mmCIF file of C-alpha atoms in Angstrom:
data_model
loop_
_atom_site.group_PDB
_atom_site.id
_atom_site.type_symbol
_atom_site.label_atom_id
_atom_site.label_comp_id
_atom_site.label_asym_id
_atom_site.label_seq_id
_atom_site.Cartn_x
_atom_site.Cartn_y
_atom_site.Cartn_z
ATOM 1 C CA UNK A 1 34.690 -9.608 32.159
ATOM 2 C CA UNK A 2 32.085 -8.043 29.718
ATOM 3 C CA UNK A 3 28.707 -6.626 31.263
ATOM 4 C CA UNK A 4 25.667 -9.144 31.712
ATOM 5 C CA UNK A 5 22.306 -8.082 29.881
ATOM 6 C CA UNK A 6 19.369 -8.908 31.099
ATOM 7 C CA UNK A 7 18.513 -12.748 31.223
ATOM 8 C CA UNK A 8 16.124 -12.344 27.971
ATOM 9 C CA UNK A 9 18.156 -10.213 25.450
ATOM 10 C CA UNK A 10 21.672 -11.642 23.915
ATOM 11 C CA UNK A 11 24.669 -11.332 25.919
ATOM 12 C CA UNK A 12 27.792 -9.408 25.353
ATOM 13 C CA UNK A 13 29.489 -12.537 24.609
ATOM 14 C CA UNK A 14 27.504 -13.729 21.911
ATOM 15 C CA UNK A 15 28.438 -10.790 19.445
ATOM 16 C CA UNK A 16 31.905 -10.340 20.793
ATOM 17 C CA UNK A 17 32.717 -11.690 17.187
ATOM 18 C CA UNK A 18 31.068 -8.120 15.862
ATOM 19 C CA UNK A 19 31.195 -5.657 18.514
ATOM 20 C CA UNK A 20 32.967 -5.532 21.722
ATOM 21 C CA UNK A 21 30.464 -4.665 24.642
ATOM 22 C CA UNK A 22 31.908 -2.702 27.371
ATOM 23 C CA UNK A 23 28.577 -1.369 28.763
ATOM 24 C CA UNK A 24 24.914 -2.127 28.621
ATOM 25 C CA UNK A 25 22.486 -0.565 30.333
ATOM 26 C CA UNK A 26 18.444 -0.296 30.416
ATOM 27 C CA UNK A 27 16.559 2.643 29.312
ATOM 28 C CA UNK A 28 12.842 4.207 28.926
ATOM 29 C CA UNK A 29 13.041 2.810 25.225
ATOM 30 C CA UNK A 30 14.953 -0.170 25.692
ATOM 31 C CA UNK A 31 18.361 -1.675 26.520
ATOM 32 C CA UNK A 32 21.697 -0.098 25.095
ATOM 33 C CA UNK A 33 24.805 -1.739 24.373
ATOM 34 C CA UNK A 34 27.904 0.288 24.303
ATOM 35 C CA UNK A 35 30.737 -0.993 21.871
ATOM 36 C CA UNK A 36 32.954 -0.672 19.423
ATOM 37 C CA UNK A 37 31.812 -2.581 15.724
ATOM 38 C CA UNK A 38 34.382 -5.164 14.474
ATOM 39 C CA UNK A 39 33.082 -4.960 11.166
ATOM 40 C CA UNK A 40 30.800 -2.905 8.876
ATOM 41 C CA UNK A 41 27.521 -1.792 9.944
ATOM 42 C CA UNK A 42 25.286 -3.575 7.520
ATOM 43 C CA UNK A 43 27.137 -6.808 8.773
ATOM 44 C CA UNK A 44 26.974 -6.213 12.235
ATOM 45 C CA UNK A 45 22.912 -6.155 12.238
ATOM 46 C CA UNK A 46 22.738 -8.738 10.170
ATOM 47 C CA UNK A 47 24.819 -11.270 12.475
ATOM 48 C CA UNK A 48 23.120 -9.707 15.997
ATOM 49 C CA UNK A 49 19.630 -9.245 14.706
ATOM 50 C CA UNK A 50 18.696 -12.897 14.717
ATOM 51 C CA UNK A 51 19.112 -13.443 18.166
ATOM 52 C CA UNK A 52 17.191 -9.904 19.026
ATOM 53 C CA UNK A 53 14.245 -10.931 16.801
ATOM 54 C CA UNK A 54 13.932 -13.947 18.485
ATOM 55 C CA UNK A 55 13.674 -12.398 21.926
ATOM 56 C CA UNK A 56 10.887 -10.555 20.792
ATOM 57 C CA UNK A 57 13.468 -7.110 20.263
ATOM 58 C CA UNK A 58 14.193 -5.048 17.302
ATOM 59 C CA UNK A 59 18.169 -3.718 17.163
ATOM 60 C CA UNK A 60 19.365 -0.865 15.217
ATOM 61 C CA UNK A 61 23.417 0.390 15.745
ATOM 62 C CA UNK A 62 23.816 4.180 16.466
ATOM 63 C CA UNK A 63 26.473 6.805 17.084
ATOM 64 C CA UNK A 64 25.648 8.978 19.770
ATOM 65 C CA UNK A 65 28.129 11.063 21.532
ATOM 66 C CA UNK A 66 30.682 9.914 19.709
ATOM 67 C CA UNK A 67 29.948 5.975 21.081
ATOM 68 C CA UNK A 68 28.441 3.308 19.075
ATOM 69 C CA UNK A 69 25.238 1.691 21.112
ATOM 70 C CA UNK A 70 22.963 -1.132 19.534
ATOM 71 C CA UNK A 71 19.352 -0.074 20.697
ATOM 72 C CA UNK A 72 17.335 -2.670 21.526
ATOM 73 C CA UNK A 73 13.700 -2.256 21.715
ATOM 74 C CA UNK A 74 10.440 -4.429 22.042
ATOM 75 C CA UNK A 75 8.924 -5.356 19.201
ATOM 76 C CA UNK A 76 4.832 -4.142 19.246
ATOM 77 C CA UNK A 77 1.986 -6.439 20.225
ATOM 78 C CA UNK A 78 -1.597 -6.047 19.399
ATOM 79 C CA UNK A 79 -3.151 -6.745 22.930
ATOM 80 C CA UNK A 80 -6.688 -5.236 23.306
ATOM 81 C CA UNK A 81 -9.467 -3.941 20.631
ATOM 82 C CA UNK A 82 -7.823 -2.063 18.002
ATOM 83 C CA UNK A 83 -9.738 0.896 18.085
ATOM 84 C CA UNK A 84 -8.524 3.029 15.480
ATOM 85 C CA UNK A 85 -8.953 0.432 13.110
ATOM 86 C CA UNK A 86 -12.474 -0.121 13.773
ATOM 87 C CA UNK A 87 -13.349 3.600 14.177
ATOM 88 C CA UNK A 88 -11.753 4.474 10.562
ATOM 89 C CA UNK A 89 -13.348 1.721 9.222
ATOM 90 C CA UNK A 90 -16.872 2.936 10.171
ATOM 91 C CA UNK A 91 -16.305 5.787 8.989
ATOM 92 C CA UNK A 92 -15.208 4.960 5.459
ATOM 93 C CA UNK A 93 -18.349 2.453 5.861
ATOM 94 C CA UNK A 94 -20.259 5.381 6.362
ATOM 95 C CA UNK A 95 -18.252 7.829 3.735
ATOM 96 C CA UNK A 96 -18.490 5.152 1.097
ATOM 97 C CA UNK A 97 -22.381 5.099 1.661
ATOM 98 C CA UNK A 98 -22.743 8.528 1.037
ATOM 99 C CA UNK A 99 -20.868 8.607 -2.186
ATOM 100 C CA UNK A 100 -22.412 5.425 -3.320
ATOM 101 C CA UNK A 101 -25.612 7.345 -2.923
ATOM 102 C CA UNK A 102 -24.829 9.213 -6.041
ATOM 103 C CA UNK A 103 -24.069 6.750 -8.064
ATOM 104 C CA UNK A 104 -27.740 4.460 -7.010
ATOM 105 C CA UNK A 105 -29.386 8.306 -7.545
ATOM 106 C CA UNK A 106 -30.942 8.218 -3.597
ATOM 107 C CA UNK A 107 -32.438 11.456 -3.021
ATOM 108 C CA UNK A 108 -33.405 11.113 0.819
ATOM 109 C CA UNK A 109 -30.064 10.133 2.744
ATOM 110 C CA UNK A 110 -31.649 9.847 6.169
ATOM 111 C CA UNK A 111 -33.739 7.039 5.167
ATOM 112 C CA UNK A 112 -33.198 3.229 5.032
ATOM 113 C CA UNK A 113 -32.992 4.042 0.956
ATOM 114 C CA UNK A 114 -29.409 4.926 2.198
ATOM 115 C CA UNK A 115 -28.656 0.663 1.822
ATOM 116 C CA UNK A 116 -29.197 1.056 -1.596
ATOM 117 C CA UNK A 117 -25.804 1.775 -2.051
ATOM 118 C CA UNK A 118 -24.567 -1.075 0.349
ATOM 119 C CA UNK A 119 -23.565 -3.379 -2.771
ATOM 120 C CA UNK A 120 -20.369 -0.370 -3.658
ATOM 121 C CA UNK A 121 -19.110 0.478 0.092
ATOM 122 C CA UNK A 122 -18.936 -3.843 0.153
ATOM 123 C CA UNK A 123 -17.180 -3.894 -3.708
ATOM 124 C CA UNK A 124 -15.026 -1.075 -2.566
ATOM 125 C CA UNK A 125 -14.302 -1.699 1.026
ATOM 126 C CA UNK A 126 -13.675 -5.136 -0.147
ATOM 127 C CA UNK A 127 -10.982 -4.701 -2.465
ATOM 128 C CA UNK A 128 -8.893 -2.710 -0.309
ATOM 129 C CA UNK A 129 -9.554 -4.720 2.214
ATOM 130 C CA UNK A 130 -8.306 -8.077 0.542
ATOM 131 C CA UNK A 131 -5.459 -6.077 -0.539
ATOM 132 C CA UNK A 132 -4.229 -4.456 2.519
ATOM 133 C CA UNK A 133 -4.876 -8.091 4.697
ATOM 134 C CA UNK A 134 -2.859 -9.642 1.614
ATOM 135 C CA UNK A 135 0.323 -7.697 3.200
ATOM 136 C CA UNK A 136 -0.838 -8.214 6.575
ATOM 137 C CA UNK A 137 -0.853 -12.408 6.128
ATOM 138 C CA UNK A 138 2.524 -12.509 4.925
ATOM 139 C CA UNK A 139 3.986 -10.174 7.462
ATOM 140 C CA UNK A 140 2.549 -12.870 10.253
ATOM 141 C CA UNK A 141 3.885 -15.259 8.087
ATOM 142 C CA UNK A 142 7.498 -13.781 8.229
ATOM 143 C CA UNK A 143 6.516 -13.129 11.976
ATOM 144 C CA UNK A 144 6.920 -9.429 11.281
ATOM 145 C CA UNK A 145 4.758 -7.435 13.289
ATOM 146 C CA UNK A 146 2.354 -5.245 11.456
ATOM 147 C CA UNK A 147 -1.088 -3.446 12.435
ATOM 148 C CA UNK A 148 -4.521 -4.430 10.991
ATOM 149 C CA UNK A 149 -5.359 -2.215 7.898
ATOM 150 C CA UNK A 150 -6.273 1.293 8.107
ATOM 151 C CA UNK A 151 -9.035 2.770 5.950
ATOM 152 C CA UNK A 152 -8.912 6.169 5.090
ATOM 153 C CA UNK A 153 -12.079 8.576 4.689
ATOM 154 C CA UNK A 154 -12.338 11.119 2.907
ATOM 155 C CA UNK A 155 -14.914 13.242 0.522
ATOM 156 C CA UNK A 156 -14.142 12.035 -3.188
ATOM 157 C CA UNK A 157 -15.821 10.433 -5.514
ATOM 158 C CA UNK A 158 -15.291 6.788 -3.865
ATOM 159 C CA UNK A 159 -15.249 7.817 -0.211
ATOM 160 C CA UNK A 160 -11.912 6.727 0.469
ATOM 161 C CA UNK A 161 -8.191 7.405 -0.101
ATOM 162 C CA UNK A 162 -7.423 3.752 0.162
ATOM 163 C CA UNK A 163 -6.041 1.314 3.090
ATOM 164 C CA UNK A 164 -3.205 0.780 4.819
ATOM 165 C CA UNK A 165 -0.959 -1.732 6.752
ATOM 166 C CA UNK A 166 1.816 -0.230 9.311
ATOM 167 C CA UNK A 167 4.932 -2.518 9.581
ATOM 168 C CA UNK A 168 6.422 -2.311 12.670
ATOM 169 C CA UNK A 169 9.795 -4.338 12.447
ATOM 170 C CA UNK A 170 12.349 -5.227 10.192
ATOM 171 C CA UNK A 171 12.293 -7.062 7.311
ATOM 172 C CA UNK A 172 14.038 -9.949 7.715
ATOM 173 C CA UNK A 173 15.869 -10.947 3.513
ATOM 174 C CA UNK A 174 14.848 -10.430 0.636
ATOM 175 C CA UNK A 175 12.323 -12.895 0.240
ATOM 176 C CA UNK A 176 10.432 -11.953 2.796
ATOM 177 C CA UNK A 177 10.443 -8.273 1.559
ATOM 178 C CA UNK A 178 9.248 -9.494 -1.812
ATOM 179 C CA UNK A 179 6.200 -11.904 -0.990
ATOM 180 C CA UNK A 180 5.220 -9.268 1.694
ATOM 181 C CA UNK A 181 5.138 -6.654 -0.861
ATOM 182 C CA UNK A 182 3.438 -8.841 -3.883
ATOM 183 C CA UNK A 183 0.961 -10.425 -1.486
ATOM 184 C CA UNK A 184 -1.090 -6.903 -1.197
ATOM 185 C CA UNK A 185 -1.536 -6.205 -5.240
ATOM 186 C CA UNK A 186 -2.150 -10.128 -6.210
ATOM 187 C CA UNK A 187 -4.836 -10.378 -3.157
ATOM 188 C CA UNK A 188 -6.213 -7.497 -4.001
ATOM 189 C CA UNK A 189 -6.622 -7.732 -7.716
ATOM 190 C CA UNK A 190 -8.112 -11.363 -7.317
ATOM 191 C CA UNK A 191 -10.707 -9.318 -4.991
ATOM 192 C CA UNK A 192 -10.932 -6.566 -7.835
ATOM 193 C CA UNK A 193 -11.623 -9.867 -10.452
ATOM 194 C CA UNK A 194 -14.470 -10.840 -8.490
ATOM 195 C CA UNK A 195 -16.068 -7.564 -7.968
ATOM 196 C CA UNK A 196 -15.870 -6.739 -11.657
ATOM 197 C CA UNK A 197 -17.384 -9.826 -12.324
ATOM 198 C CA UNK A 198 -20.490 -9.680 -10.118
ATOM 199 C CA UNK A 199 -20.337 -5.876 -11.226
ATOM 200 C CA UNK A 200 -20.923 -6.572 -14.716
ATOM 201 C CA UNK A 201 -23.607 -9.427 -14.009
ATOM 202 C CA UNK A 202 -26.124 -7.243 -12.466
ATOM 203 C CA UNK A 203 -28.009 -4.558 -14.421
ATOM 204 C CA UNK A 204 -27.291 -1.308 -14.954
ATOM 205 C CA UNK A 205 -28.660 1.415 -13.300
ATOM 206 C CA UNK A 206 -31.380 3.859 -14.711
ATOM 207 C CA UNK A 207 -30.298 7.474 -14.682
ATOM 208 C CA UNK A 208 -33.702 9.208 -13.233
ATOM 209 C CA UNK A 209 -35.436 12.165 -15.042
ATOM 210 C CA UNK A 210 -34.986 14.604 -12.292
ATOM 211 C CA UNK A 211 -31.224 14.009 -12.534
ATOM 212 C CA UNK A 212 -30.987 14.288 -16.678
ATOM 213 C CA UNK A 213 -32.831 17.717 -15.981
ATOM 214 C CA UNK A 214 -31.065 19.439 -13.553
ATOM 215 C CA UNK A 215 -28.757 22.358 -14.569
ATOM 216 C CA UNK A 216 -26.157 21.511 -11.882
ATOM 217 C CA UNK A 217 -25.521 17.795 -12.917
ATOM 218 C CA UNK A 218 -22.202 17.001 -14.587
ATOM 219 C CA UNK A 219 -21.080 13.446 -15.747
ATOM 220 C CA UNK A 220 -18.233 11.498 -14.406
ATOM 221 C CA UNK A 221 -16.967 9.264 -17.309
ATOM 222 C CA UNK A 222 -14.933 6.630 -15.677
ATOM 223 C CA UNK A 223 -12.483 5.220 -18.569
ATOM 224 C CA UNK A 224 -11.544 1.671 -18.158
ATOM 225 C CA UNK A 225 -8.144 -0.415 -17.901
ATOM 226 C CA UNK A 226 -7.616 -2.637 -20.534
ATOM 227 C CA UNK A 227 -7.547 -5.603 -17.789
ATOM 228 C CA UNK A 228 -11.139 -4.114 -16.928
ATOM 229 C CA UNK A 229 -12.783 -4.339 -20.770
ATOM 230 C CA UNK A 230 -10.474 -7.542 -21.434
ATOM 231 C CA UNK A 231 -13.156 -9.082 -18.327
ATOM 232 C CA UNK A 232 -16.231 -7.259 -19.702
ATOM 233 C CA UNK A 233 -15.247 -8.889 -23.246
ATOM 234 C CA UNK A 234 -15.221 -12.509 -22.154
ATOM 235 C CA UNK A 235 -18.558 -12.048 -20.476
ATOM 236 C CA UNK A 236 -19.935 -10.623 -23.283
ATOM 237 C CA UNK A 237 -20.933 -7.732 -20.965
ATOM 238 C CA UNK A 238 -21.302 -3.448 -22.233
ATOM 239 C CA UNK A 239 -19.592 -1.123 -20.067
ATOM 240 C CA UNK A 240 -21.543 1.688 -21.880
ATOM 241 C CA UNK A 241 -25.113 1.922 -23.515
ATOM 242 C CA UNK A 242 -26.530 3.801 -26.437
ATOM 243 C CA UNK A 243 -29.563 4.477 -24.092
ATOM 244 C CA UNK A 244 -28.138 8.015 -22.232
ATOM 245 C CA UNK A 245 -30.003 6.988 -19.153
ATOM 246 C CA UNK A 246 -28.555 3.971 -18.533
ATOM 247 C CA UNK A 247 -24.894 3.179 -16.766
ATOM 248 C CA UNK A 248 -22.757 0.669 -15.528
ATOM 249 C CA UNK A 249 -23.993 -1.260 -12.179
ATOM 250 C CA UNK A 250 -21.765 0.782 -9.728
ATOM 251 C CA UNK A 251 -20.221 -2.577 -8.327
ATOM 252 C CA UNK A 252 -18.470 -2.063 -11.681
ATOM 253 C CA UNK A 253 -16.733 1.187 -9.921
ATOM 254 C CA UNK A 254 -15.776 -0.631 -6.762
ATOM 255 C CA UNK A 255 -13.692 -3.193 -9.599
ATOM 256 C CA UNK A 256 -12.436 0.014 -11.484
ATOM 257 C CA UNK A 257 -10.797 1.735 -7.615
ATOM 258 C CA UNK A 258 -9.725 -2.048 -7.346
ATOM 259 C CA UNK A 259 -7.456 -1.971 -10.215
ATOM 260 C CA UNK A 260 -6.861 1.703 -10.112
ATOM 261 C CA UNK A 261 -5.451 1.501 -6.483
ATOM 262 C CA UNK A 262 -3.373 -1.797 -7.692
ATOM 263 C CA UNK A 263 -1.475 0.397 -10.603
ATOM 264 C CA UNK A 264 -0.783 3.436 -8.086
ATOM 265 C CA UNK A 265 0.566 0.998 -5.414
ATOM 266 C CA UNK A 266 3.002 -0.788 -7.826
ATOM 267 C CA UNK A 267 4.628 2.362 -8.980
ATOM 268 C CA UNK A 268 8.276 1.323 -8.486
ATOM 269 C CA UNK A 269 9.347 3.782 -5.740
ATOM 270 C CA UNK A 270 9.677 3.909 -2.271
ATOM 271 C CA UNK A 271 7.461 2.159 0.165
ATOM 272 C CA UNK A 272 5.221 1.555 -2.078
ATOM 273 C CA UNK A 273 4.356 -2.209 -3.065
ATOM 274 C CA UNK A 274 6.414 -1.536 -6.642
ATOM 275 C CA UNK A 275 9.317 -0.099 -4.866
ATOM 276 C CA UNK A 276 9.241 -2.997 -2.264
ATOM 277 C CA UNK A 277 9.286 -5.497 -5.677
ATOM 278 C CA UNK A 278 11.668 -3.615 -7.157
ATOM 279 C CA UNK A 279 14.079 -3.554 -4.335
ATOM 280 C CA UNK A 280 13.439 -6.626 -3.856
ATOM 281 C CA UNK A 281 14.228 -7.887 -6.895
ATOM 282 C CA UNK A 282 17.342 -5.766 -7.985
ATOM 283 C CA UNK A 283 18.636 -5.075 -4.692
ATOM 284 C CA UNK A 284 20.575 -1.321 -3.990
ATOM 285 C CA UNK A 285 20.388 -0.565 -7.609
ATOM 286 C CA UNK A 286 16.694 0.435 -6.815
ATOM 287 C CA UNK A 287 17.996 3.604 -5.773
ATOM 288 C CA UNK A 288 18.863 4.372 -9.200
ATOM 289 C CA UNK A 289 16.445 4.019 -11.083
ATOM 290 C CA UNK A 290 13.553 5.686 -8.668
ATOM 291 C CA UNK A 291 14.700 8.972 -9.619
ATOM 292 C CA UNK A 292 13.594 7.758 -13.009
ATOM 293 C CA UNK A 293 9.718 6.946 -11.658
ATOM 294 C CA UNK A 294 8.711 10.875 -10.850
ATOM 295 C CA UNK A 295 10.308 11.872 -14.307
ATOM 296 C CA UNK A 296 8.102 9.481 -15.635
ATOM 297 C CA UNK A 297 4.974 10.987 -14.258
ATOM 298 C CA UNK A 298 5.264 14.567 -14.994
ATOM 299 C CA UNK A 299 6.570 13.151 -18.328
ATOM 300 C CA UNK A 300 2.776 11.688 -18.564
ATOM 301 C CA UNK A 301 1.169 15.148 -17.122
ATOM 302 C CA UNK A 302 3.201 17.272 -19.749
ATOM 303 C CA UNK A 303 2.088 14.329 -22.705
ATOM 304 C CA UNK A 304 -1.586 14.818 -21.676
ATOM 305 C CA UNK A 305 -1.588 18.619 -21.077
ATOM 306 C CA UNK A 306 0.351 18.652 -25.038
ATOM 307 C CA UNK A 307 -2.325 16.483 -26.954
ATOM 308 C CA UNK A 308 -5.302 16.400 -24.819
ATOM 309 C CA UNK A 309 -7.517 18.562 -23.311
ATOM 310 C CA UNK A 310 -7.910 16.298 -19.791
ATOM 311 C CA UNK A 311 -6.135 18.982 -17.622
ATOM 312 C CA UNK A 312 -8.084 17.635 -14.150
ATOM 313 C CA UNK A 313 -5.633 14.356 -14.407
ATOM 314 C CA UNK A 314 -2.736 16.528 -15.687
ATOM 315 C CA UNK A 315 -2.807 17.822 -12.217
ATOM 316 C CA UNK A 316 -3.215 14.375 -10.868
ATOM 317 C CA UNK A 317 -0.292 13.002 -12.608
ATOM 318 C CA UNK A 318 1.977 16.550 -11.562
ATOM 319 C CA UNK A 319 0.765 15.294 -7.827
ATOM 320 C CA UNK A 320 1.767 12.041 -8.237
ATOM 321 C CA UNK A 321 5.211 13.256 -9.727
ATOM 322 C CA UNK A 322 6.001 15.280 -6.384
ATOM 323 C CA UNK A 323 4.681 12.416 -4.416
ATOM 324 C CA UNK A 324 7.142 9.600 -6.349
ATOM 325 C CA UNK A 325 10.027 12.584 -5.788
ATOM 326 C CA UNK A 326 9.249 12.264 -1.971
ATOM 327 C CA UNK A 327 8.848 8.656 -1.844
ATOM 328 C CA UNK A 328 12.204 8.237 -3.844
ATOM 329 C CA UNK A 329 14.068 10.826 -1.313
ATOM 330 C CA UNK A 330 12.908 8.721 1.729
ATOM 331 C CA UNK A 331 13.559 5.856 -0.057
ATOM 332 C CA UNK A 332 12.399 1.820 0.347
ATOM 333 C CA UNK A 333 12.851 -0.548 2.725
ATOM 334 C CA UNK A 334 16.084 -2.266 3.234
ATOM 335 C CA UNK A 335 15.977 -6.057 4.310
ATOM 336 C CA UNK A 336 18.500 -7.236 7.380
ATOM 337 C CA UNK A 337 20.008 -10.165 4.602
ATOM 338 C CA UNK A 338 20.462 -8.921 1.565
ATOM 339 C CA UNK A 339 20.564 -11.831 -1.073
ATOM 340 C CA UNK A 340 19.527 -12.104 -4.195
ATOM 341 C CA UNK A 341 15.872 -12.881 -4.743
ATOM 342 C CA UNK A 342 15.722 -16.789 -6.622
ATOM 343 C CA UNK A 343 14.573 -16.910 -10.516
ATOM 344 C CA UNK A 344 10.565 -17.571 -9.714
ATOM 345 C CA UNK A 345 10.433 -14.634 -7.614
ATOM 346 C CA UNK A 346 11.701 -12.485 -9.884
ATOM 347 C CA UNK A 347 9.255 -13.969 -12.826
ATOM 348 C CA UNK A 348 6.682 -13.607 -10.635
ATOM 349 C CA UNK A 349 7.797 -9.839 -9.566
ATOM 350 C CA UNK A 350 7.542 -8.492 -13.644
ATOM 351 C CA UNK A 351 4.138 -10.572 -13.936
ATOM 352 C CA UNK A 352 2.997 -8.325 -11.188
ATOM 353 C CA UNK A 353 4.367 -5.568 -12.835
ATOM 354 C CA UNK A 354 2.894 -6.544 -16.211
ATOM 355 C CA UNK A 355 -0.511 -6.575 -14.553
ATOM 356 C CA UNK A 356 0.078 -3.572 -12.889
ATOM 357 C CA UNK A 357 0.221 -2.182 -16.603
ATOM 358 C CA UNK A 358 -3.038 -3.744 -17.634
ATOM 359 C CA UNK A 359 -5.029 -1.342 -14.730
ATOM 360 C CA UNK A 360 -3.251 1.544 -16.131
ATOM 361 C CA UNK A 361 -5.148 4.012 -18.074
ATOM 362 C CA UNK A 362 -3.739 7.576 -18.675
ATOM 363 C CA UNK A 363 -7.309 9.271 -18.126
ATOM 364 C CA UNK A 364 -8.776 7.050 -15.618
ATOM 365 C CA UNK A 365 -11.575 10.018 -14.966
ATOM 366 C CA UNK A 366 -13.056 12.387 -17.210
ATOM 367 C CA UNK A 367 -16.169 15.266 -15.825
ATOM 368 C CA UNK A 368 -18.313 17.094 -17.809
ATOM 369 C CA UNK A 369 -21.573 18.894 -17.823
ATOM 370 C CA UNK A 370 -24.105 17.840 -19.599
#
């Protein structure tokens, strides 16, 4: 007679089909079920997850000891205040301020003047924001549990390093892989739309004579997506002026990280939102062509360093490289079901892609002294 599990997990019986139980038993991280598979591993998840997930359990098979064991552990809940969250999003509240300070030209930062620079922490938290709760909607929606965004602070010249989302289970098929991965760039460039627009509505900002004098200042030239000046075009709107001392509203910025942040996430490797698509959409063969996406990049850095003099994004680019080589070595997330995505999906998956293009720009930054 096989072994009983407990009352709210699957029994031995009801996978007997895929693995024959001969011992279960209950450990510090969850319950184990001792067997021998039936058939392949990627089947046997994908006929004794269902019944897991809907206990509230995630299952992975093992070999340990020279035994196969399906672990079976609870899936995470968000009970209570999530602290963290709300902690790292003060403080890229607060970073953002700071930065935003230089680009509003506030000299006293412990003064109420500080607000000035409100309008580009709310364009910039925004944008992430949308984007990152994007992901986080369809992961409820797919009932896969995920954590509320995390914003990152940190010293640059936006205050942040981005957002992001921690998936804690599973993905279920395909599908669910795909609209959890496009959800985060569409969300987020419809937020980066928005800002841009009300960026390039209100008026620019006066460079002050103190700052046009000093010896120490250098210019940041922020070079613009074509998605970016397609938007400025229709509203009939500059993004420079012939008038030195005059520049873009910085709301304009918090659309430029919006679209910047878009093209880096939909690089097609790894967890990232482009190698989530792209798995999504061609299945296992993903893993051949990622090697492809860090060959690209220092392809880019070596182009720029050749015919350009921009060597500060040449080392951005080489960074990027060794970052796609990791994210290609640990590779993207594989779905329980593995079908093929349906046609819309997939025409949907190289529209996202084709806007990804439109917020590229090979020298999104440029600093000088001047």
């Amino acid at each position: 007679m096989p072994p009983a599990a407990p009352d709210r997990l699957p029994s031995p019986e009801a996978m007997r089909s895929v693995f024959r139980v001969y011992e279960v038993s209950e450990a510090e991280e969850g319950i184990h079920y001792y067997g021998d598979p039936l058939v392949d591993r990627e089947r046997l998840v994908e006929a004794v997850w269902p019944e897991f997930r809907a206990a509230g359990y995630e299952v992975r098979l093992e070999r340990r000891l020279g035994e196969y064991v399906l672990v079976a552990t609870p899936q995470g809940t968000d009970d209570g205040v999530p602290w963290t969250n709300v902690i790292l999003a003060v403080a890229t509240i607060f970073s953002t301020l700071l930065v935003g300070t230089q680009w509003y030209y506030v000299e006293d930062l412990f003064s109420p003047a500080i607000l000035q620079a409100l309008p580009f922490t709310l364009a910039v938290m925004g944008v992430l924001g949308t984007h990152e709760l994007g992901h986080y909607v369809l992961s409820r929606y797919y009932d896969v549990p995920a954590s509320l965004p995390y914003f990152i602070p940190f010293p640059s010249i936006i205050g942040t390093m981005g957002a992001v989302i921690k998936v804690k289970g599973r993905i279920p098929n395909r599908r669910a892989l795909f609209d959890i991965g496009v959800a985060g760039p569409l969300a987020g460039l419809v937020a980066t739309v928005v800002v841009t627009v009300i960026g390039l509505s209100l008026p620019p900002v006066q460079v002050p004579e103190w700052v046009m004098a000093a010896e120490s200042t250098v210019e940041v030239q922020f070079n613009y997506p074509l998605l970016l000046q397609a938007i400025a075009a229709v509203m009939g709107q500059p993004l420079s002026y012939a008038d030195p001392r005059l520049v873009v509203n910085p709301v304009v910025i918090g659309g430029w990280v919006g679209m910047f942040i878009t093209f880096l996430n939909l690089i097609p490797v790894g967890q990232l939102d482009g190698g989530h698509l792209l798995r999504a959409m061609v299945g296992p063969a993903q893993e051949r062509i990622a090697p492809l996406v860090p060959l690209s990049l220092f392809g880019l850095a070596g182009g720029l360093y050749a015919l350009t003099d921009a060597g500060q994004m040449v080392t951005v680019w080489v960074i990027w490289g060794f970052m796609a080589m990791l994210a290609a070595w640990i590779g993207s997330a594989s779905p329980v079901v593995d079908t093929p995505l349906d046609r819309r999906r997939q025409l949907l998956g190289v529209a996202t892609f084709a806007l990804g293009l439109l917020c590229f720009t090979p020298v999104p930054i440029e600093i000088t002294g001047l």
